PDB file of C-alpha atoms and ligand atoms in Angstrom:
ATOM      1  CA  MET A   1      -2.172  -5.495 -16.414  1.00 97.00           C
ATOM      2  CA  LYS A   2       0.413  -5.031 -13.658  1.00 98.00           C
ATOM      3  CA  ILE A   3       0.093  -1.957 -11.510  1.00 98.00           C
ATOM      4  CA  VAL A   4       2.219  -0.557  -8.684  1.00 98.00           C
ATOM      5  CA  MET A   5       0.716   1.956  -6.239  1.00 98.00           C
ATOM      6  CA  LEU A   6       3.150   4.588  -4.947  1.00 98.00           C
ATOM      7  CA  GLY A   7       2.616   7.246  -2.305  1.00 97.00           C
ATOM      8  CA  ALA A   8       3.190   8.059   1.342  1.00 96.00           C
ATOM      9  CA  PRO A   9       1.663   5.935   4.093  1.00 95.00           C
ATOM     10  CA  GLY A  10      -1.943   7.115   4.290  1.00 95.00           C
ATOM     11  CA  ALA A  11      -2.041   8.642   0.797  1.00 97.00           C
ATOM     12  CA  GLY A  12      -4.914   6.354  -0.128  1.00 97.00           C
ATOM     13  CA  LYS A  13      -3.020   3.601  -1.961  1.00 97.00           C
ATOM     14  CA  GLY A  14      -4.996   0.822  -0.320  1.00 96.00           C
ATOM     15  CA  THR A  15      -8.334   2.536  -0.882  1.00 97.00           C
ATOM     16  CA  GLN A  16      -7.583   3.039  -4.583  1.00 98.00           C
ATOM     17  CA  ALA A  17      -5.963  -0.381  -5.013  1.00 98.00           C
ATOM     18  CA  LYS A  18      -9.170  -2.040  -3.791  1.00 97.00           C
ATOM     19  CA  MET A  19     -11.261   0.054  -6.201  1.00 98.00           C
ATOM     20  CA  ILE A  20      -8.948  -0.823  -9.098  1.00 98.00           C
ATOM     21  CA  ALA A  21      -8.993  -4.497  -8.107  1.00 98.00           C
ATOM     22  CA  ALA A  22     -12.803  -4.549  -8.056  1.00 97.00           C
ATOM     23  CA  GLY A  23     -13.191  -2.466 -11.214  1.00 97.00           C
ATOM     24  CA  TYR A  24     -10.640  -4.293 -13.338  1.00 98.00           C
ATOM     25  CA  GLY A  25     -10.914  -7.810 -11.913  1.00 98.00           C
ATOM     26  CA  LEU A  26      -7.345  -7.922 -10.607  1.00 98.00           C
ATOM     27  CA  PRO A  27      -6.084  -9.306  -7.287  1.00 98.00           C
ATOM     28  CA  HIS A  28      -5.115  -6.683  -4.690  1.00 98.00           C
ATOM     29  CA  VAL A  29      -1.712  -7.630  -3.292  1.00 98.00           C
ATOM     30  CA  SER A  30      -0.722  -5.724  -0.147  1.00 97.00           C
ATOM     31  CA  THR A  31       2.467  -6.676   1.675  1.00 97.00           C
ATOM     32  CA  GLY A  32       1.151  -4.794   4.735  1.00 95.00           C
ATOM     33  CA  ASP A  33      -2.002  -6.967   4.724  1.00 95.00           C
ATOM     34  CA  ILE A  34       0.078 -10.134   4.335  1.00 96.00           C
ATOM     35  CA  PHE A  35       2.294  -9.123   7.266  1.00 96.00           C
ATOM     36  CA  ARG A  36      -0.699  -8.177   9.446  1.00 94.00           C
ATOM     37  CA  ALA A  37      -2.436 -11.496   8.703  1.00 93.00           C
ATOM     38  CA  ASN A  38       0.743 -13.278   9.822  1.00 95.00           C
ATOM     39  CA  VAL A  39       1.053 -11.165  12.966  1.00 94.00           C
ATOM     40  CA  LYS A  40      -2.540 -12.020  13.817  1.00 93.00           C
ATOM     41  CA  GLY A  41      -1.955 -15.715  13.123  1.00 95.00           C
ATOM     42  CA  GLY A  42       1.217 -15.697  15.266  1.00 96.00           C
ATOM     43  CA  THR A  43       3.345 -17.262  12.497  1.00 96.00           C
ATOM     44  CA  PRO A  44       7.159 -17.032  12.567  1.00 94.00           C
ATOM     45  CA  LEU A  45       6.974 -14.536   9.693  1.00 95.00           C
ATOM     46  CA  GLY A  46       4.489 -12.476  11.669  1.00 95.00           C
ATOM     47  CA  MET A  47       6.665 -12.443  14.784  1.00 96.00           C
ATOM     48  CA  GLU A  48       9.662 -11.294  12.776  1.00 95.00           C
ATOM     49  CA  ALA A  49       7.731  -8.599  10.879  1.00 96.00           C
ATOM     50  CA  LYS A  50       5.952  -7.255  13.978  1.00 95.00           C
ATOM     51  CA  ALA A  51       9.136  -5.965  15.594  1.00 94.00           C
ATOM     52  CA  TYR A  52       9.749  -3.689  12.609  1.00 95.00           C
ATOM     53  CA  MET A  53       6.143  -2.717  11.991  1.00 95.00           C
ATOM     54  CA  ASP A  54       5.537  -1.574  15.567  1.00 92.00           C
ATOM     55  CA  LYS A  55       8.412   0.898  15.283  1.00 90.00           C
ATOM     56  CA  GLY A  56       7.267   2.138  11.888  1.00 91.00           C
ATOM     57  CA  LYS A  57      10.372   0.628  10.290  1.00 94.00           C
ATOM     58  CA  LEU A  58      10.500  -1.345   7.062  1.00 96.00           C
ATOM     59  CA  VAL A  59      10.674  -5.117   7.200  1.00 97.00           C
ATOM     60  CA  PRO A  60      14.042  -6.180   5.657  1.00 97.00           C
ATOM     61  CA  ASP A  61      14.075  -6.412   1.858  1.00 97.00           C
ATOM     62  CA  GLU A  62      15.122 -10.045   1.679  1.00 96.00           C
ATOM     63  CA  LEU A  63      12.146 -11.274   3.688  1.00 95.00           C
ATOM     64  CA  THR A  64       9.677  -8.898   2.038  1.00 97.00           C
ATOM     65  CA  VAL A  65      10.767  -9.796  -1.490  1.00 97.00           C
ATOM     66  CA  ARG A  66      10.455 -13.517  -0.777  1.00 95.00           C
ATOM     67  CA  ILE A  67       6.895 -13.075   0.505  1.00 95.00           C
ATOM     68  CA  LEU A  68       5.883 -10.913  -2.452  1.00 97.00           C
ATOM     69  CA  LEU A  69       7.370 -13.182  -5.126  1.00 96.00           C
ATOM     70  CA  ASP A  70       5.592 -16.182  -3.595  1.00 95.00           C
ATOM     71  CA  ARG A  71       2.326 -14.303  -3.684  1.00 96.00           C
ATOM     72  CA  VAL A  72       2.531 -13.130  -7.307  1.00 97.00           C
ATOM     73  CA  ALA A  73       3.521 -16.641  -8.412  1.00 95.00           C
ATOM     74  CA  GLN A  74       0.044 -17.853  -7.409  1.00 97.00           C
ATOM     75  CA  ASP A  75      -2.485 -18.665 -10.075  1.00 97.00           C
ATOM     76  CA  ASP A  76      -4.806 -15.700  -9.553  1.00 97.00           C
ATOM     77  CA  CYS A  77      -1.943 -13.319 -10.410  1.00 97.00           C
ATOM     78  CA  LYS A  78      -1.226 -14.714 -13.847  1.00 94.00           C
ATOM     79  CA  ASN A  79      -3.183 -11.995 -15.689  1.00 94.00           C
ATOM     80  CA  GLY A  80      -1.852  -9.189 -13.540  1.00 97.00           C
ATOM     81  CA  TYR A  81      -2.287  -7.561 -10.139  1.00 98.00           C
ATOM     82  CA  VAL A  82      -2.332  -4.337  -8.180  1.00 98.00           C
ATOM     83  CA  LEU A  83       0.653  -4.067  -5.827  1.00 98.00           C
ATOM     84  CA  ASP A  84      -0.041  -1.915  -2.784  1.00 98.00           C
ATOM     85  CA  GLY A  85       2.858  -1.137  -0.453  1.00 97.00           C
ATOM     86  CA  PHE A  86       5.423  -2.951  -2.576  1.00 98.00           C
ATOM     87  CA  PRO A  87       8.022  -2.057  -3.733  1.00 98.00           C
ATOM     88  CA  ARG A  88       9.063   0.340  -0.983  1.00 98.00           C
ATOM     89  CA  THR A  89      12.805   0.457  -1.648  1.00 98.00           C
ATOM     90  CA  ILE A  90      14.968   0.560  -4.791  1.00 98.00           C
ATOM     91  CA  PRO A  91      16.379  -2.946  -4.125  1.00 98.00           C
ATOM     92  CA  GLN A  92      12.802  -4.313  -3.886  1.00 98.00           C
ATOM     93  CA  ALA A  93      11.911  -2.643  -7.192  1.00 98.00           C
ATOM     94  CA  GLU A  94      15.035  -3.995  -8.844  1.00 98.00           C
ATOM     95  CA  VAL A  95      14.337  -7.576  -7.787  1.00 98.00           C
ATOM     96  CA  LEU A  96      10.734  -7.332  -9.002  1.00 98.00           C
ATOM     97  CA  ASP A  97      11.899  -5.857 -12.288  1.00 98.00           C
ATOM     98  CA  ALA A  98      14.483  -8.611 -12.781  1.00 97.00           C
ATOM     99  CA  GLU A  99      11.961 -11.368 -11.997  1.00 96.00           C
ATOM    100  CA  LEU A 100       9.434  -9.895 -14.431  1.00 96.00           C
ATOM    101  CA  SER A 101      12.099  -9.464 -17.138  1.00 96.00           C
ATOM    102  CA  LYS A 102      12.920 -13.171 -16.944  1.00 96.00           C
ATOM    103  CA  MET A 103       9.342 -13.861 -18.039  1.00 93.00           C
ATOM    104  CA  GLY A 104       9.328 -11.104 -20.663  1.00 95.00           C
ATOM    105  CA  GLU A 105       7.003  -9.022 -18.511  1.00 96.00           C
ATOM    106  CA  LYS A 106       6.989  -5.598 -16.873  1.00 97.00           C
ATOM    107  CA  ILE A 107       5.052  -3.202 -14.668  1.00 98.00           C
ATOM    108  CA  ASP A 108       2.567  -1.358 -16.917  1.00 98.00           C
ATOM    109  CA  PHE A 109       1.663   1.534 -14.613  1.00 98.00           C
ATOM    110  CA  ALA A 110       3.124   3.009 -11.437  1.00 98.00           C
ATOM    111  CA  ILE A 111       0.460   5.282  -9.982  1.00 98.00           C
ATOM    112  CA  ASP A 112       1.773   7.856  -7.537  1.00 98.00           C
ATOM    113  CA  VAL A 113      -0.974   9.094  -5.207  1.00 98.00           C
ATOM    114  CA  GLU A 114       0.240  12.551  -4.153  1.00 98.00           C
ATOM    115  CA  VAL A 115      -0.758  13.890  -0.723  1.00 97.00           C
ATOM    116  CA  PRO A 116       1.269  16.461   1.302  1.00 95.00           C
ATOM    117  CA  ASP A 117       2.637  15.359   4.701  1.00 94.00           C
ATOM    118  CA  GLU A 118       0.327  17.726   6.665  1.00 90.00           C
ATOM    119  CA  ASN A 119      -2.762  15.970   5.318  1.00 93.00           C
ATOM    120  CA  ILE A 120      -1.250  12.558   6.022  1.00 94.00           C
ATOM    121  CA  ILE A 121      -0.934  13.057   9.770  1.00 90.00           C
ATOM    122  CA  ARG A 122      -4.592  14.106   9.924  1.00 89.00           C
ATOM    123  CA  ARG A 123      -5.724  11.189   7.795  1.00 91.00           C
ATOM    124  CA  MET A 124      -3.899   8.523   9.738  1.00 93.00           C
ATOM    125  CA  SER A 125      -5.345   9.491  13.097  1.00 92.00           C
ATOM    126  CA  GLY A 126      -8.806   8.957  11.549  1.00 95.00           C
ATOM    127  CA  ARG A 127      -8.011   5.672   9.832  1.00 96.00           C
ATOM    128  CA  ARG A 128      -9.836   2.654  11.230  1.00 97.00           C
ATOM    129  CA  ALA A 129      -9.086  -0.900  10.150  1.00 95.00           C
ATOM    130  CA  CYS A 130     -11.156  -4.047  10.515  1.00 95.00           C
ATOM    131  CA  VAL A 131      -9.541  -6.565  12.882  1.00 92.00           C
ATOM    132  CA  ASN A 132     -10.938  -9.391  10.788  1.00 92.00           C
ATOM    133  CA  CYS A 133     -10.896  -8.597   7.042  1.00 91.00           C
ATOM    134  CA  GLY A 134      -8.500  -5.630   6.805  1.00 88.00           C
ATOM    135  CA  ALA A 135     -11.046  -3.243   5.263  1.00 93.00           C
ATOM    136  CA  THR A 136     -10.177   0.404   5.991  1.00 95.00           C
ATOM    137  CA  TYR A 137     -12.350   3.386   6.778  1.00 97.00           C
ATOM    138  CA  HIS A 138     -11.919   6.968   7.870  1.00 96.00           C
ATOM    139  CA  ILE A 139     -13.976   8.358  10.741  1.00 96.00           C
ATOM    140  CA  VAL A 140     -14.712  11.570   8.787  1.00 95.00           C
ATOM    141  CA  HIS A 141     -14.007  10.961   5.076  1.00 94.00           C
ATOM    142  CA  ILE A 142     -15.017   7.319   4.579  1.00 96.00           C
ATOM    143  CA  PRO A 143     -17.089   6.334   7.635  1.00 97.00           C
ATOM    144  CA  PRO A 144     -18.587   2.859   8.089  1.00 98.00           C
ATOM    145  CA  LYS A 145     -22.394   2.655   8.093  1.00 98.00           C
ATOM    146  CA  LYS A 146     -22.386   1.813  11.794  1.00 98.00           C
ATOM    147  CA  GLU A 147     -19.726   3.431  14.006  1.00 97.00           C
ATOM    148  CA  GLY A 148     -16.889   1.091  14.953  1.00 97.00           C
ATOM    149  CA  ILE A 149     -18.247  -1.832  12.890  1.00 98.00           C
ATOM    150  CA  CYS A 150     -16.958  -3.131   9.536  1.00 98.00           C
ATOM    151  CA  ASP A 151     -19.489  -2.821   6.668  1.00 98.00           C
ATOM    152  CA  ALA A 152     -17.977  -5.847   4.949  1.00 97.00           C
ATOM    153  CA  CYS A 153     -17.933  -8.397   7.766  1.00 97.00           C
ATOM    154  CA  GLY A 154     -19.442  -6.891  10.938  1.00 98.00           C
ATOM    155  CA  SER A 155     -16.240  -7.111  12.990  1.00 97.00           C
ATOM    156  CA  GLU A 156     -14.709  -4.427  15.198  1.00 97.00           C
ATOM    157  CA  LEU A 157     -12.757  -1.465  13.765  1.00 98.00           C
ATOM    158  CA  ILE A 158      -9.544  -0.331  15.460  1.00 96.00           C
ATOM    159  CA  LEU A 159      -6.831   2.329  15.195  1.00 94.00           C
ATOM    160  CA  ARG A 160      -3.735   0.440  14.028  1.00 92.00           C
ATOM    161  CA  ASP A 161      -0.846   0.575  16.543  1.00 88.00           C
ATOM    162  CA  ASP A 162       1.424   1.976  13.865  1.00 91.00           C
ATOM    163  CA  ASP A 163      -1.050   4.767  13.038  1.00 93.00           C
ATOM    164  CA  LYS A 164      -0.305   6.616  16.296  1.00 91.00           C
ATOM    165  CA  GLU A 165       1.145  10.049  15.561  1.00 90.00           C
ATOM    166  CA  GLU A 166       4.775   9.404  16.615  1.00 89.00           C
ATOM    167  CA  THR A 167       4.985   6.242  14.526  1.00 92.00           C
ATOM    168  CA  VAL A 168       3.379   7.979  11.559  1.00 94.00           C
ATOM    169  CA  LYS A 169       6.132  10.620  11.690  1.00 93.00           C
ATOM    170  CA  ASN A 170       8.776   7.857  11.583  1.00 93.00           C
ATOM    171  CA  ARG A 171       7.044   6.197   8.691  1.00 94.00           C
ATOM    172  CA  LEU A 172       6.866   9.456   6.739  1.00 96.00           C
ATOM    173  CA  GLU A 173      10.562  10.044   7.269  1.00 96.00           C
ATOM    174  CA  ILE A 174      11.366   6.547   6.030  1.00 96.00           C
ATOM    175  CA  TYR A 175       9.021   7.096   3.094  1.00 97.00           C
ATOM    176  CA  HIS A 176      10.891  10.213   1.977  1.00 97.00           C
ATOM    177  CA  LYS A 177      14.285   8.543   2.323  1.00 98.00           C
ATOM    178  CA  GLN A 178      13.656   5.057   1.000  1.00 97.00           C
ATOM    179  CA  THR A 179      10.440   4.975  -1.000  1.00 97.00           C
ATOM    180  CA  GLN A 180      10.213   8.339  -2.744  1.00 97.00           C
ATOM    181  CA  PRO A 181      13.230   7.466  -4.977  1.00 97.00           C
ATOM    182  CA  LEU A 182      10.929   4.917  -6.647  1.00 98.00           C
ATOM    183  CA  ILE A 183       9.133   7.819  -8.316  1.00 98.00           C
ATOM    184  CA  ASP A 184      12.262   8.496 -10.393  1.00 98.00           C
ATOM    185  CA  PHE A 185      12.844   4.777 -10.881  1.00 98.00           C
ATOM    186  CA  TYR A 186       9.440   4.303 -12.550  1.00 98.00           C
ATOM    187  CA  ASN A 187       9.573   7.667 -14.297  1.00 98.00           C
ATOM    188  CA  ASN A 188      12.786   6.540 -15.979  1.00 98.00           C
ATOM    189  CA  LYS A 189      10.952   3.449 -17.197  1.00 97.00           C
ATOM    190  CA  GLY A 190       8.215   5.637 -18.685  1.00 98.00           C
ATOM    191  CA  VAL A 191       5.361   4.130 -16.635  1.00 98.00           C
ATOM    192  CA  LEU A 192       4.911   6.747 -13.886  1.00 98.00           C
ATOM    193  CA  LYS A 193       1.485   8.434 -13.585  1.00 98.00           C
ATOM    194  CA  GLU A 194       0.652  10.968 -10.890  1.00 98.00           C
ATOM    195  CA  VAL A 195      -2.777  11.602  -9.398  1.00 98.00           C
ATOM    196  CA  ASP A 196      -3.892  14.239  -6.907  1.00 98.00           C
ATOM    197  CA  GLY A 197      -4.693  12.230  -3.787  1.00 98.00           C
ATOM    198  CA  THR A 198      -6.193  15.181  -1.918  1.00 97.00           C
ATOM    199  CA  LYS A 199      -9.449  14.848  -3.904  1.00 97.00           C
ATOM    200  CA  ASP A 200     -12.171  12.616  -2.507  1.00 96.00           C
ATOM    201  CA  SER A 201     -11.667   8.915  -3.131  1.00 97.00           C
ATOM    202  CA  ALA A 202     -14.271   8.660  -5.933  1.00 98.00           C
ATOM    203  CA  ALA A 203     -12.637  11.580  -7.801  1.00 98.00           C
ATOM    204  CA  VAL A 204      -9.178  10.033  -7.422  1.00 98.00           C
ATOM    205  CA  PHE A 205     -10.517   6.790  -8.856  1.00 98.00           C
ATOM    206  CA  GLU A 206     -11.999   8.667 -11.845  1.00 98.00           C
ATOM    207  CA  ASP A 207      -8.535  10.085 -12.561  1.00 98.00           C
ATOM    208  CA  ILE A 208      -6.995   6.625 -12.287  1.00 98.00           C
ATOM    209  CA  LYS A 209      -9.560   5.159 -14.692  1.00 98.00           C
ATOM    210  CA  LYS A 210      -8.573   7.786 -17.276  1.00 98.00           C
ATOM    211  CA  ILE A 211      -4.983   6.557 -16.959  1.00 98.00           C
ATOM    212  CA  LEU A 212      -5.721   2.841 -17.088  1.00 97.00           C
ATOM    213  CA  GLY A 213      -8.373   3.155 -19.823  1.00 91.00           C
TER     214      GLY A 213
HETATM  215  P1  LIG B   1       0.358   1.914   4.849  1.00 71.15           P
HETATM  216  O1  LIG B   1      -0.984   1.372   4.396  1.00 71.15           O
HETATM  217  O2  LIG B   1       0.201   2.860   5.969  1.00 71.15           O
HETATM  218  O3  LIG B   1       1.163   2.470   3.733  1.00 71.15           O
HETATM  219  P2  LIG B   1       1.229  -0.818   5.015  1.00 71.15           P
HETATM  220  O4  LIG B   1       0.040  -1.502   5.466  1.00 71.15           O
HETATM  221  O5  LIG B   1       1.531  -0.864   3.542  1.00 71.15           O
HETATM  222  O6  LIG B   1       1.162   0.701   5.477  1.00 71.15           O
HETATM  223  O7  LIG B   1       2.517  -1.323   5.791  1.00 71.15           O
HETATM  224  C1  LIG B   1       2.544  -1.429   7.193  1.00 71.15           C
HETATM  225  C2  LIG B   1       3.944  -1.829   7.625  1.00 71.15           C
HETATM  226  O8  LIG B   1       4.280  -3.107   7.073  1.00 71.15           O
HETATM  227  C3  LIG B   1       5.053  -0.901   7.160  1.00 71.15           C
HETATM  228  O9  LIG B   1       5.218   0.214   8.013  1.00 71.15           O
HETATM  229  C4  LIG B   1       6.259  -1.843   7.195  1.00 71.15           C
HETATM  230  O10 LIG B   1       6.710  -2.074   8.525  1.00 71.15           O
HETATM  231  C5  LIG B   1       5.657  -3.145   6.700  1.00 71.15           C
HETATM  232  N1  LIG B   1       5.745  -3.265   5.218  1.00 71.15           N
HETATM  233  C6  LIG B   1       4.704  -3.343   4.347  1.00 71.15           C
HETATM  234  N2  LIG B   1       5.150  -3.434   3.079  1.00 71.15           N
HETATM  235  C7  LIG B   1       6.520  -3.403   3.136  1.00 71.15           C
HETATM  236  C8  LIG B   1       7.563  -3.436   2.168  1.00 71.15           C
HETATM  237  N3  LIG B   1       7.305  -3.519   0.843  1.00 71.15           N
HETATM  238  N4  LIG B   1       8.838  -3.394   2.626  1.00 71.15           N
HETATM  239  C9  LIG B   1       9.126  -3.330   3.931  1.00 71.15           C
HETATM  240  N5  LIG B   1       8.189  -3.264   4.891  1.00 71.15           N
HETATM  241  C10 LIG B   1       6.900  -3.308   4.511  1.00 71.15           C
HETATM  242  P1  LIG B   2      -2.507   3.858   2.330  1.00 71.15           P
HETATM  243  O1  LIG B   2      -2.867   2.487   1.841  1.00 71.15           O
HETATM  244  O2  LIG B   2      -1.810   4.690   1.280  1.00 71.15           O
HETATM  245  O3  LIG B   2      -1.750   3.836   3.613  1.00 71.15           O
HETATM  246  P2  LIG B   2      -5.370   4.156   2.926  1.00 71.15           P
HETATM  247  O4  LIG B   2      -6.045   3.797   1.639  1.00 71.15           O
HETATM  248  O5  LIG B   2      -5.423   3.183   4.040  1.00 71.15           O
HETATM  249  O6  LIG B   2      -3.859   4.649   2.626  1.00 71.15           O
HETATM  250  O7  LIG B   2      -5.994   5.563   3.414  1.00 71.15           O
HETATM  251  C1  LIG B   2      -5.546   6.191   4.621  1.00 71.15           C
HETATM  252  C2  LIG B   2      -6.746   6.783   5.363  1.00 71.15           C
HETATM  253  O8  LIG B   2      -7.317   7.853   4.595  1.00 71.15           O
HETATM  254  C3  LIG B   2      -7.890   5.789   5.558  1.00 71.15           C
HETATM  255  O9  LIG B   2      -8.538   6.110   6.758  1.00 71.15           O
HETATM  256  C4  LIG B   2      -8.808   6.028   4.375  1.00 71.15           C
HETATM  257  O10 LIG B   2     -10.154   5.665   4.663  1.00 71.15           O
HETATM  258  C5  LIG B   2      -8.656   7.539   4.177  1.00 71.15           C
HETATM  259  N1  LIG B   2      -8.729   7.942   2.759  1.00 71.15           N
HETATM  260  C6  LIG B   2      -8.401   7.225   1.655  1.00 71.15           C
HETATM  261  N2  LIG B   2      -8.574   7.947   0.524  1.00 71.15           N
HETATM  262  C7  LIG B   2      -9.010   9.178   0.929  1.00 71.15           C
HETATM  263  C8  LIG B   2      -9.362  10.398   0.232  1.00 71.15           C
HETATM  264  N3  LIG B   2      -9.267  10.494  -1.115  1.00 71.15           N
HETATM  265  N4  LIG B   2      -9.761  11.443   0.982  1.00 71.15           N
HETATM  266  C9  LIG B   2      -9.815  11.358   2.336  1.00 71.15           C
HETATM  267  N5  LIG B   2      -9.512  10.252   3.056  1.00 71.15           N
HETATM  268  C10 LIG B   2      -9.112   9.171   2.375  1.00 71.15           C
HETATM  269 ZN1  LIG B   3     -14.212  -6.511   8.110  1.00 71.15          ZN
END
């Protein structure tokens, strides 16, 4: 099963993608996580991506597509995957579609997690991410057991640089311009499913399970 998560930055794509991955035994593939791991490791890819990420801009399609196609060509992806944060532009979606078509495959579900912009700004200022393993929490809605410490690995939790309010506004604007058109793209393919992302994360996951079966 191949799944694409759609929705604004902060809608809860990552949270749900991890629950789907665990529940259905699929790898969670996040281009944001791949970029952040490279930034942390100081690789050439990371240095290139960082300049865009810090401003809340999208990393260029050519680079992003190359990274994603490499990742889904790995062995653990052969029975499917959950894509989180990719595609984010129509050209990215078209390349993915063309690559899948070559193998007689397709995206089975595009799940759009709907959350209004007002809620997003509030959510992002409360998001905390683990510096080590990338796990995410929310200081009010999904708090870690011990304040400031990752449940999964015990490392420190931080506010991501690009989650500061001004950058979030940029990212939302880019989302509406460049990413929201993907909702029509997948609707036209008959695979779009919408869920109400303002419910608590367990309730959103229940709705997603009804869709995936
Ligand atoms: P969020 O979880 O808030 O939606 P991500 O972790 O998915 O954010 O992405 C963080 C940043 O990484 C983006 O703002 C962008 O700079 C870059 N990025 C991630 N995925 C893509 C993509 N598919 N295309 C271009 N840039 C991307
Ligand atoms: P995305 O991957 O779409 O950028 P995340 O999954 O990282 O979004 O969620 C953004 C923030 O909102 C995180 O702090 C996360 O813990 C929190 N969050 C996720 N789902 C919900 C929810 N259903 N209700 C409230 N907060 C949530
Ligand atoms: Zn951790």
